XYZ file of C-alpha atoms in Angstrom:
668
model
C 0.290 0.156 0.118
C 1.514 3.158 -0.903
C 2.050 6.001 1.321
C -0.703 8.840 1.757
C -1.522 12.262 3.252
C -3.462 12.261 5.788
C -6.583 15.097 4.486
C -8.481 16.110 6.982
C -12.488 15.541 6.855
C -14.916 17.734 7.092
C -17.656 14.914 8.103
C -17.004 12.310 10.849
C -17.737 8.991 9.543
C -18.385 6.233 11.626
C -18.462 2.883 9.692
C -20.055 0.326 12.044
C -19.541 -3.146 11.005
C -19.354 -2.202 7.247
C -15.995 -4.328 5.128
C -13.973 -2.847 3.160
C -16.240 -4.273 0.253
C -18.740 -2.138 1.356
C -17.411 1.032 2.060
C -15.521 0.817 -1.680
C -18.830 0.248 -3.154
C -20.306 3.377 -1.728
C -17.387 4.851 -3.140
C -18.048 3.544 -6.225
C -21.729 4.322 -6.475
C -20.889 8.185 -5.156
C -18.227 9.047 -7.959
C -19.638 7.248 -11.104
C -22.886 9.961 -11.206
C -19.758 12.892 -10.420
C -18.031 11.827 -13.177
C -20.814 11.143 -15.673
C -21.957 14.807 -14.140
C -19.005 16.622 -15.082
C -18.755 15.042 -18.562
C -22.946 15.752 -19.314
C -21.711 20.046 -18.050
C -19.271 19.727 -21.023
C -22.103 18.677 -23.806
C -24.928 20.326 -22.559
C -21.904 23.690 -22.811
C -21.430 21.687 -25.991
C -25.137 21.553 -26.887
C -25.252 17.935 -27.164
C -27.799 17.435 -24.320
C -30.879 20.214 -24.306
C -30.649 20.710 -20.263
C -29.047 19.884 -16.883
C -30.582 19.047 -13.668
C -26.981 18.623 -11.598
C -26.878 16.925 -8.735
C -23.575 17.589 -7.624
C -22.985 17.493 -3.682
C -26.113 15.251 -3.099
C -24.733 11.642 -4.251
C -24.327 10.564 -1.214
C -28.178 10.223 -0.562
C -29.656 8.673 -3.953
C -26.593 6.116 -3.821
C -27.073 5.521 -0.365
C -31.064 5.190 -0.226
C -30.467 3.024 -3.178
C -27.915 0.616 -1.930
C -29.954 -0.140 1.569
C -33.114 -1.072 -0.889
C -33.363 -4.485 -2.108
C -33.551 -4.954 -6.365
C -37.567 -5.805 -6.837
C -38.361 -2.702 -3.909
C -39.692 0.290 -5.698
C -37.553 3.594 -6.086
C -39.630 7.272 -7.173
C -36.485 9.369 -7.648
C -36.016 13.300 -8.488
C -34.108 14.632 -11.486
C -31.460 15.790 -8.907
C -31.280 11.661 -8.272
C -29.010 10.323 -11.029
C -26.897 8.393 -8.387
C -30.559 6.073 -7.687
C -30.457 5.595 -11.961
C -26.807 4.129 -11.816
C -26.413 2.556 -8.851
C -29.898 0.225 -10.123
C -26.951 -0.486 -12.744
C -28.835 0.690 -15.730
C -26.568 0.575 -18.691
C -25.338 4.075 -19.172
C -25.840 3.970 -23.111
C -29.277 4.015 -22.297
C -29.281 6.936 -19.577
C -27.418 8.880 -22.343
C -29.855 7.863 -25.308
C -32.643 9.317 -22.847
C -30.805 13.033 -22.527
C -30.250 13.321 -26.170
C -34.256 12.115 -27.101
C -33.251 8.963 -29.020
C -34.848 5.602 -29.205
C -32.749 3.553 -27.359
C -33.851 5.305 -24.143
C -36.644 4.929 -21.962
C -39.329 7.667 -23.524
C -38.486 7.613 -27.598
C -38.101 11.132 -27.460
C -41.746 11.953 -25.939
C -40.024 13.432 -22.278
C -36.538 14.577 -21.217
C -34.228 13.797 -18.435
C -35.383 12.166 -16.112
C -38.918 11.873 -16.506
C -39.461 7.974 -17.007
C -39.595 4.730 -15.124
C -38.507 1.351 -16.189
C -40.226 -1.735 -15.119
C -37.061 -3.512 -15.232
C -35.016 -1.184 -12.862
C -38.124 -0.726 -10.493
C -38.153 3.182 -10.567
C -40.804 4.901 -10.999
C -39.738 8.605 -13.037
C -40.734 12.286 -11.657
C -42.874 14.578 -13.208
C -42.410 18.181 -13.550
C -45.731 18.673 -10.797
C -43.139 17.206 -8.516
C -46.118 16.562 -6.281
C -48.030 13.562 -8.046
C -44.737 10.937 -7.192
C -45.788 10.605 -3.487
C -49.288 9.552 -3.504
C -47.635 7.152 -6.593
C -45.520 5.521 -3.368
C -48.742 4.858 -1.349
C -50.592 2.888 -4.238
C -47.226 0.451 -4.790
C -47.041 0.262 -1.035
C -50.138 -0.623 -0.823
C -49.706 -2.913 -3.091
C -46.821 -4.307 -1.053
C -49.405 -4.490 1.855
C -51.676 -6.018 0.041
C -49.709 -8.675 -1.125
C -47.823 -9.433 1.747
C -44.416 -9.169 -0.187
C -42.779 -6.992 2.356
C -40.931 -4.244 0.469
C -40.564 -0.535 0.805
C -41.118 2.005 -1.354
C -38.906 4.917 -1.471
C -39.744 8.583 -2.916
C -37.491 10.972 -3.189
C -38.899 15.007 -2.900
C -36.853 18.326 -2.607
C -38.033 20.382 0.538
C -40.415 22.661 -1.785
C -41.817 19.699 -3.189
C -43.282 19.685 0.441
C -45.203 22.930 0.358
C -47.564 20.968 -2.160
C -50.813 19.792 -1.090
C -49.752 16.564 -3.022
C -47.142 15.952 0.398
C -49.856 16.795 2.581
C -52.136 14.594 1.218
C -49.834 11.635 0.522
C -48.015 11.301 4.254
C -51.431 11.251 5.837
C -52.666 8.199 3.400
C -49.612 6.615 4.914
C -49.632 7.434 8.143
C -53.781 6.380 8.381
C -53.191 3.257 6.450
C -49.769 2.135 7.716
C -47.851 2.265 4.234
C -44.091 0.445 4.276
C -43.453 4.336 2.619
C -40.122 6.372 3.087
C -40.591 9.956 2.489
C -36.821 11.007 1.712
C -36.511 14.878 1.499
C -33.709 16.270 0.111
C -33.126 19.764 2.135
C -31.008 21.630 0.117
C -31.515 25.060 1.132
C -33.766 26.563 -1.771
C -36.804 25.232 -4.057
C -35.059 26.725 -7.453
C -33.849 30.444 -6.071
C -36.713 30.229 -2.850
C -34.920 29.664 0.075
C -36.255 27.413 3.277
C -37.320 30.647 5.207
C -39.784 31.152 2.565
C -40.581 28.341 1.916
C -41.880 26.860 5.768
C -41.812 27.998 8.973
C -40.919 25.088 11.065
C -37.146 24.445 12.032
C -37.282 21.455 10.599
C -39.267 19.371 7.770
C -38.767 16.487 9.870
C -40.707 17.735 12.119
C -44.047 17.610 10.404
C -44.474 14.228 10.559
C -45.857 14.865 14.311
C -48.693 15.894 12.970
C -49.433 12.471 10.910
C -48.378 10.679 13.552
C -45.245 9.293 11.907
C -42.018 8.504 12.899
C -39.370 10.945 11.275
C -35.601 11.159 10.976
C -32.822 13.574 10.201
C -29.619 12.341 8.313
C -26.752 14.500 7.470
C -27.278 13.604 3.541
C -23.646 14.368 3.227
C -22.616 11.688 4.763
C -22.505 8.074 2.895
C -22.192 5.762 5.893
C -24.960 8.178 7.545
C -27.544 7.429 4.936
C -26.815 4.235 3.997
C -26.323 2.884 7.424
C -29.318 4.573 8.935
C -32.003 3.993 5.770
C -30.624 -0.057 5.696
C -31.727 -0.296 9.073
C -35.530 1.598 8.544
C -35.892 -0.396 5.735
C -35.162 -3.345 7.379
C -37.654 -2.092 10.050
C -40.138 -1.250 8.103
C -40.190 -4.466 5.780
C -41.167 -6.225 9.184
C -43.556 -3.669 10.918
C -44.746 -1.931 7.808
C -45.587 1.650 8.386
C -44.311 5.160 6.925
C -41.172 7.244 8.021
C -40.541 10.823 6.948
C -36.936 11.490 6.711
C -35.193 15.272 5.919
C -32.041 14.687 4.414
C -29.827 17.869 4.910
C -27.558 18.295 2.477
C -26.406 21.471 -0.280
C -27.114 22.001 -3.955
C -23.816 23.343 -5.600
C -24.754 24.168 -8.886
C -27.888 26.160 -10.643
C -31.560 24.941 -10.283
C -30.984 23.705 -13.434
C -27.965 24.654 -15.203
C -29.412 28.094 -17.054
C -30.333 29.575 -14.060
C -27.133 29.445 -12.313
C -26.532 30.495 -8.076
C -26.026 34.184 -7.957
C -29.239 33.975 -5.301
C -26.799 31.818 -2.753
C -24.232 33.722 -0.691
C -20.714 32.794 -1.089
C -20.018 32.144 2.445
C -22.364 29.538 2.116
C -21.046 27.829 -1.045
C -17.836 28.195 0.967
C -18.787 25.899 3.666
C -20.987 23.518 2.204
C -18.320 23.083 -0.525
C -16.208 21.773 2.194
C -18.662 18.830 3.128
C -18.354 17.728 -0.650
C -19.316 14.063 0.370
C -17.031 12.500 -2.147
C -14.018 13.894 -1.826
C -15.094 14.031 2.548
C -15.664 10.031 1.639
C -12.590 9.487 -0.649
C -9.892 11.341 2.079
C -12.438 9.203 5.218
C -11.303 5.988 2.902
C -7.704 6.731 2.313
C -6.983 7.922 5.770
C -8.287 4.190 6.777
C -5.869 2.919 4.242
C -8.612 1.133 2.334
C -8.029 3.412 -1.059
C -4.587 3.878 -2.841
C -4.057 6.545 -5.044
C -3.293 3.701 -7.623
C -6.841 1.958 -7.135
C -8.352 5.517 -6.548
C -6.682 5.698 -9.666
C -7.686 2.226 -11.945
C -11.000 3.120 -10.768
C -11.988 6.991 -12.281
C -10.291 5.092 -15.588
C -12.105 2.465 -15.726
C -15.358 5.266 -14.956
C -14.156 7.172 -17.635
C -13.876 4.620 -19.988
C -17.478 3.279 -19.404
C -19.043 7.275 -19.891
C -16.830 7.513 -22.845
C -17.893 3.888 -24.552
C -21.430 4.252 -23.337
C -21.661 7.692 -25.204
C -20.164 6.725 -28.145
C -23.108 4.219 -28.517
C -25.606 7.219 -28.143
C -23.995 9.768 -30.613
C -23.797 6.444 -33.035
C -27.720 5.802 -32.511
C -29.716 7.513 -35.542
C -31.958 10.412 -34.551
C -35.510 9.580 -33.663
C -37.748 9.542 -37.144
C -40.782 10.932 -37.201
C -44.025 8.703 -37.288
C -47.332 9.600 -37.087
C -48.225 5.855 -36.642
C -46.152 5.180 -34.106
C -47.224 8.144 -31.966
C -50.759 7.632 -32.346
C -50.717 3.766 -31.337
C -48.946 4.627 -28.100
C -51.304 7.075 -26.242
C -52.798 3.795 -25.003
C -51.705 0.771 -24.407
C -53.168 -2.371 -26.539
C -56.641 -3.204 -25.516
C -57.813 -6.684 -26.680
C -61.769 -6.198 -26.065
C -62.901 -9.697 -24.900
C -66.960 -10.004 -25.226
C -68.996 -11.702 -22.420
C -72.088 -12.623 -23.873
C -75.298 -11.180 -22.202
C -77.405 -14.869 -21.098
C -81.120 -14.406 -21.171
C -82.068 -14.312 -17.815
C -82.673 -10.216 -16.949
C -84.011 -8.596 -13.631
C -85.279 -4.975 -14.013
C -83.034 -2.870 -12.561
C -82.307 0.838 -11.869
C -79.204 2.509 -13.824
C -78.300 2.808 -9.900
C -78.549 -0.980 -9.649
C -76.797 -1.997 -12.684
C -73.396 -0.074 -11.338
C -73.417 -1.315 -8.181
C -74.381 -4.514 -9.681
C -71.567 -4.339 -12.566
C -68.635 -3.220 -10.169
C -69.559 -6.226 -7.546
C -69.143 -8.513 -10.098
C -65.732 -6.982 -11.618
C -64.627 -7.421 -7.693
C -65.769 -11.050 -7.945
C -64.011 -11.323 -11.929
C -60.674 -8.985 -10.673
C -59.155 -10.525 -7.265
C -56.841 -7.905 -7.450
C -59.418 -5.175 -7.463
C -59.597 -2.007 -5.328
C -61.711 0.016 -4.472
C -61.206 4.158 -3.016
C -63.187 6.138 -2.277
C -64.514 8.117 0.652
C -67.751 6.696 3.094
C -67.724 3.774 0.001
C -66.932 0.915 2.736
C -69.094 0.689 5.875
C -71.262 3.445 4.743
C -71.505 2.112 1.172
C -71.291 5.797 -0.433
C -73.639 8.673 -0.596
C -75.270 7.186 -3.363
C -75.122 3.554 -1.184
C -73.506 2.131 -4.778
C -70.799 -0.024 -2.249
C -73.783 -0.725 -0.104
C -72.668 -4.511 1.527
C -69.070 -4.735 -0.248
C -67.416 -4.268 2.666
C -68.778 -7.372 3.465
C -67.887 -9.255 0.734
C -64.400 -8.246 0.312
C -63.062 -6.709 2.904
C -61.748 -3.096 3.918
C -58.517 -3.973 2.722
C -59.961 -3.583 -0.915
C -63.096 -1.365 -0.303
C -61.393 1.536 1.185
C -62.719 4.404 2.524
C -60.159 7.362 1.923
C -59.755 10.809 3.494
C -60.852 13.894 2.028
C -58.075 14.081 -0.692
C -58.773 13.401 -4.596
C -55.245 13.912 -5.302
C -53.676 11.545 -3.091
C -56.188 8.872 -4.373
C -56.205 9.118 -7.953
C -52.367 8.758 -7.295
C -52.531 5.873 -5.491
C -54.811 4.776 -7.926
C -51.990 5.026 -10.561
C -49.166 3.367 -8.454
C -51.347 0.692 -8.044
C -51.576 -0.329 -11.484
C -47.843 0.018 -11.542
C -47.974 -2.322 -8.999
C -49.929 -4.793 -11.101
C -53.495 -4.352 -9.627
C -56.304 -2.300 -10.116
C -58.028 0.397 -9.035
C -61.615 1.930 -9.046
C -61.549 5.291 -7.194
C -65.221 7.359 -6.687
C -65.523 10.871 -7.057
C -68.322 11.612 -4.406
C -69.266 14.324 -7.004
C -67.763 14.289 -10.307
C -67.194 18.008 -9.264
C -64.357 17.302 -6.615
C -61.955 15.732 -9.630
C -60.677 19.105 -9.944
C -58.989 18.516 -6.645
C -57.577 15.828 -8.421
C -56.989 17.025 -11.395
C -53.060 17.046 -12.265
C -52.530 13.125 -11.245
C -55.552 12.613 -13.838
C -54.934 14.884 -17.163
C -50.329 14.768 -16.241
C -49.834 11.525 -14.789
C -52.513 8.732 -15.592
C -52.695 10.231 -18.799
C -49.596 10.407 -19.963
C -47.834 7.763 -19.163
C -48.514 4.841 -20.949
C -47.072 7.869 -24.234
C -44.312 8.555 -22.582
C -42.889 5.539 -20.786
C -45.496 2.302 -21.852
C -46.305 1.964 -18.113
C -50.431 1.583 -17.881
C -52.791 3.713 -15.971
C -55.244 0.532 -14.790
C -57.334 3.209 -13.059
C -61.381 3.623 -13.523
C -62.471 7.149 -12.378
C -66.097 6.948 -10.938
C -67.691 10.203 -12.276
C -71.351 10.841 -9.994
C -72.497 13.890 -12.255
C -74.846 15.949 -13.909
C -77.968 18.374 -13.169
C -81.655 18.474 -12.319
C -81.621 17.034 -8.738
C -81.510 21.273 -7.420
C -77.693 20.670 -5.811
C -76.038 24.160 -6.775
C -72.983 24.611 -8.582
C -70.470 22.832 -7.490
C -72.704 19.082 -6.738
C -73.706 19.262 -10.509
C -71.325 19.799 -12.940
C -71.248 17.235 -16.757
C -67.485 17.852 -17.202
C -66.718 15.412 -19.479
C -65.740 17.844 -21.798
C -62.902 18.078 -19.881
C -61.432 14.767 -20.078
C -62.803 14.204 -24.159
C -59.682 16.634 -24.498
C -56.990 15.149 -22.851
C -55.095 12.371 -24.883
C -54.647 9.131 -23.097
C -57.979 8.952 -21.323
C -60.665 7.246 -22.215
C -64.376 8.661 -21.404
C -67.438 6.712 -21.108
C -70.652 8.264 -20.424
C -74.374 5.497 -20.508
C -77.772 6.656 -20.773
C -79.043 2.942 -19.776
C -78.516 0.447 -16.892
C -77.881 -1.975 -19.592
C -74.957 -0.244 -21.103
C -73.856 0.791 -17.568
C -73.454 -2.332 -16.180
C -71.530 -3.803 -19.433
C -69.615 -0.866 -20.526
C -68.317 -0.471 -16.873
C -66.751 -4.007 -16.844
C -64.701 -3.426 -19.781
C -63.504 -0.435 -18.231
C -61.981 -2.098 -15.655
C -61.396 -5.007 -18.189
C -59.586 -1.539 -19.844
C -55.438 -1.350 -19.163
C -55.958 2.862 -19.664
C -57.578 5.586 -17.422
C -61.500 5.667 -18.352
C -63.241 8.871 -16.489
C -66.707 6.344 -15.797
C -70.193 9.011 -15.953
C -73.036 8.537 -14.147
C -75.907 11.431 -13.680
C -77.104 11.067 -11.123
C -80.233 12.397 -12.511
C -80.703 8.918 -13.775
C -79.658 6.963 -11.157
C -83.130 6.043 -9.746
C -85.412 7.545 -12.498
C -84.302 4.969 -15.274
C -85.480 1.194 -15.325
C -84.672 -1.960 -17.875
C -84.289 -5.242 -18.282
C -80.539 -6.360 -17.422
C -79.008 -9.639 -18.444
C -78.263 -11.333 -14.364
C -74.513 -11.994 -15.472
C -71.513 -10.582 -15.683
C -71.179 -8.554 -19.250
C -69.042 -6.335 -21.412
C -69.916 -4.345 -24.133
C -67.709 -2.803 -26.423
C -65.829 0.510 -26.272
C -65.937 3.037 -29.132
C -70.002 1.744 -30.722
C -73.223 3.522 -30.261
C -76.149 2.874 -29.985
C -78.984 3.368 -32.552
C -82.359 3.763 -30.145
C -84.645 4.771 -33.039
C -84.568 5.559 -36.568
C -86.478 7.754 -39.575
C -84.811 9.732 -42.565
C -85.490 13.412 -42.158
C -83.029 14.149 -39.062
C -80.034 12.444 -36.766
C -80.118 13.930 -33.382
C -76.734 12.778 -31.527
C -76.856 12.815 -27.347
C -75.348 10.974 -24.512
C -76.598 10.529 -20.802
C -79.630 12.637 -19.852
C -79.558 14.236 -23.080
C -80.793 10.868 -24.874
C -83.732 10.755 -22.600
C -84.523 14.663 -23.113
C -84.443 13.783 -27.078
C -86.518 10.350 -26.791
C -88.966 12.318 -24.964
C -89.115 15.397 -27.431
C -90.104 12.403 -30.218
C -92.868 10.835 -27.967
C -94.115 14.642 -27.996
C -94.191 14.228 -31.751
C -94.595 11.534 -33.016
C -94.376 13.335 -36.538
C -90.387 13.776 -36.454
C -88.801 11.048 -37.884
C -85.229 10.814 -36.624
C -82.138 8.411 -35.964
C -81.341 9.274 -32.179
C -77.550 7.275 -31.685
C -76.743 7.632 -28.192
C -72.563 7.827 -28.444
C -72.587 5.553 -25.184
C -68.441 6.407 -24.844
C -67.218 10.010 -26.356
C -63.369 8.784 -25.773
C -63.633 6.878 -28.820
C -65.794 8.202 -30.058
C -68.410 6.143 -32.700
C -67.467 8.439 -35.943
C -68.639 5.396 -38.483
C -72.399 5.529 -36.338
C -72.276 8.992 -37.100
C -71.890 9.694 -40.500
C -74.087 7.865 -41.606
C -76.924 8.588 -40.149
C -75.825 11.936 -41.715
C -75.416 10.740 -44.985
C -79.095 9.349 -44.770
C -80.750 12.456 -43.516
C -79.354 14.856 -44.282
C -79.826 16.731 -40.580
C -77.837 16.343 -37.671
C -78.489 18.195 -34.152
C -76.219 17.702 -31.295
C -77.675 17.591 -27.611
C -75.406 18.217 -24.611
C -75.830 18.842 -20.845
C -73.165 20.760 -20.627
C -73.001 24.081 -21.743
C -71.869 25.000 -25.497
C -67.921 26.443 -26.042
C -65.771 24.024 -25.882
C -68.329 21.601 -25.487
C -68.084 17.661 -27.024
C -71.010 18.900 -29.598
C -68.928 21.609 -30.863
C -66.067 18.621 -31.949
C -68.730 16.623 -33.463
C -69.936 19.358 -35.453
C -66.527 20.047 -36.834
C -66.297 15.962 -37.606
C -69.682 16.756 -39.573
C -68.816 19.412 -41.200
C -65.726 18.178 -42.208
C -66.888 14.719 -43.721
C -70.546 14.861 -44.404
C -70.424 18.532 -45.703
C -72.373 18.038 -49.436
C -74.693 15.554 -48.193
C -76.175 18.173 -45.485
C -79.471 19.601 -46.093
C -78.849 22.340 -43.095
C -76.108 23.724 -41.121
C -75.222 21.474 -38.252
C -77.052 22.560 -35.376
C -75.824 22.456 -31.321
C -78.034 22.706 -28.467
C -76.578 22.843 -24.938
C -77.146 24.693 -21.249
C -76.294 27.851 -20.879
C -73.134 29.530 -20.312
C -73.444 30.194 -16.841
C -72.690 27.639 -13.791
C -75.183 25.332 -12.903
C -78.256 27.079 -10.525
C -80.071 25.974 -7.365
C -83.022 26.613 -7.305
C -85.503 24.922 -9.178
C -86.417 27.184 -11.950
C -83.512 28.545 -12.756
C -82.009 25.285 -12.807
C -84.404 24.227 -15.457
C -83.614 27.537 -17.282
C -80.186 27.024 -17.154
C -80.760 23.304 -18.677
C -80.760 22.403 -22.819
C -83.504 20.112 -22.512
C -86.217 23.143 -23.111
C -84.387 24.208 -25.610
C -84.434 20.985 -27.592
C -87.729 20.859 -29.078
C -87.492 24.107 -30.467
C -84.141 23.851 -31.863
C -85.200 20.621 -33.390
C -87.887 22.447 -35.449
C -86.068 25.328 -36.596
C -83.304 22.623 -38.172
C -86.557 20.154 -40.192
C -87.832 23.934 -41.160
C -84.276 24.968 -42.769
């Protein structure tokens, strides 16, 4: 062993019972992301990568946590956690391809940097909104607990991310359900440029755990041995005794939030103080002091890593750029779903819409033993509409789960269950309340398959609609928010039979489905419904009546308004199309009817501007223009929020306007 100069370290290490192999492994795993970063900063200046979020100075956290977990346990990192990816031994050329937007990356050029996941390495990457991954970790941990896997899930966030509501929701759910999650907060002093004293007003973020009835620990995030040993011991404890733990890692970010941001907002004396606490340089000095690392060995280790980096960089550079292919892009928005028809039996019974949904949900629970239902008051109480009444007795509280009032975390937990191979049905108590969970629906569920080939096997049930004097916050029919969002499927049945069959298909489909259930139809519409479990296909409208004068297109309550109007006007000969699903949309049936009748009127309950009627009208104008004898007409509710009192609600709704509009179209 060669002689070396003793360099005092700013960090005090206690190697405890770690052997030399483990100690050197910690070093190598920290060194690799540091050397990669140094190379990436050069490439950034050369314009060969587009953006970089540096984790220099924070490597000990990512490496220590990852080494503490088993390879089959999920980690949900952030954009400063390169050490998670390298310690999980992802081939470097794939990471380099990802950062260059090449096909061999993990997102096929569709998302950047660390915005990706990989089931192969049990890593679930972030989205820019930061907070949702915390609730997703809850869902993964819930699956582990339900399946008795004795696994822990680790999820990262920064101190800035703890200001988001998702942080509160996710920690609260994890504590109430005693989920095996480690919430790892990297407190590096700044959320972009906002210092901690402008971010929160408690002494330590770890203090917040007390309010959730949760265990917490503060760890020196620059001390690799402390990170590794404490997290390793905690992880083993959590596997044996499932519970959430909040970990606050004190550290510092030595470079800008991303490279363009710089660090001018950081006082120089603070930069200098933390530079002395560099986790890699201090640990390297410690290993030399202990006689565990010689200069020769250090050089050899660095040369090997640099060689690996250069070799894999060349592989990525040699890879051809992505050639845009429209069909490939469109086909990857949804996971392929092969619809399997389960036919209706001849035994029927008369059911209300609400009964058909309840029966369909119950039979799907019997079909899929990995299906979990989550929502407010859905367990013993049976839900505010009593759709899940009796479910707890049959399926137990593990699968029929009352949730706290936190739509965002529960949608995210549904996504986590899907990542872990389970299915979820999430009930919004009212469709209006989805706004409190809007971000994970439109940014996480909708985009995951397109981004990194991960299905979101989640159905969100949406009790919706006016006509029950419930006012502005319990009456919306907000389907247009979701038909606008690629990656979501939207189902909106009008009849009990359709509701039961389509719900079964929604649960079978591995893609996210918004399933709208009109509250005013729950107990007012009855129909003979097959008693068995059966399915109905998406994207297939129902032709309820046939006539040659006009095509009436609607869904939900609007279908019944149209049928009532025709009953009152028996001389009008109309095709009545019940869309049943809005995404996918059955344009074939629409076009065939319009080409036959020459006139089309689209009726929706939602207010007019920006609704699906506008798109259907445009599609008809573009595809059936020469067959039209009159302009396509749209009928919708008033451009106001939905009022409460009956006479105002009646005035608001499109129902009262439809007959006049229909007759005007016929007279054109």
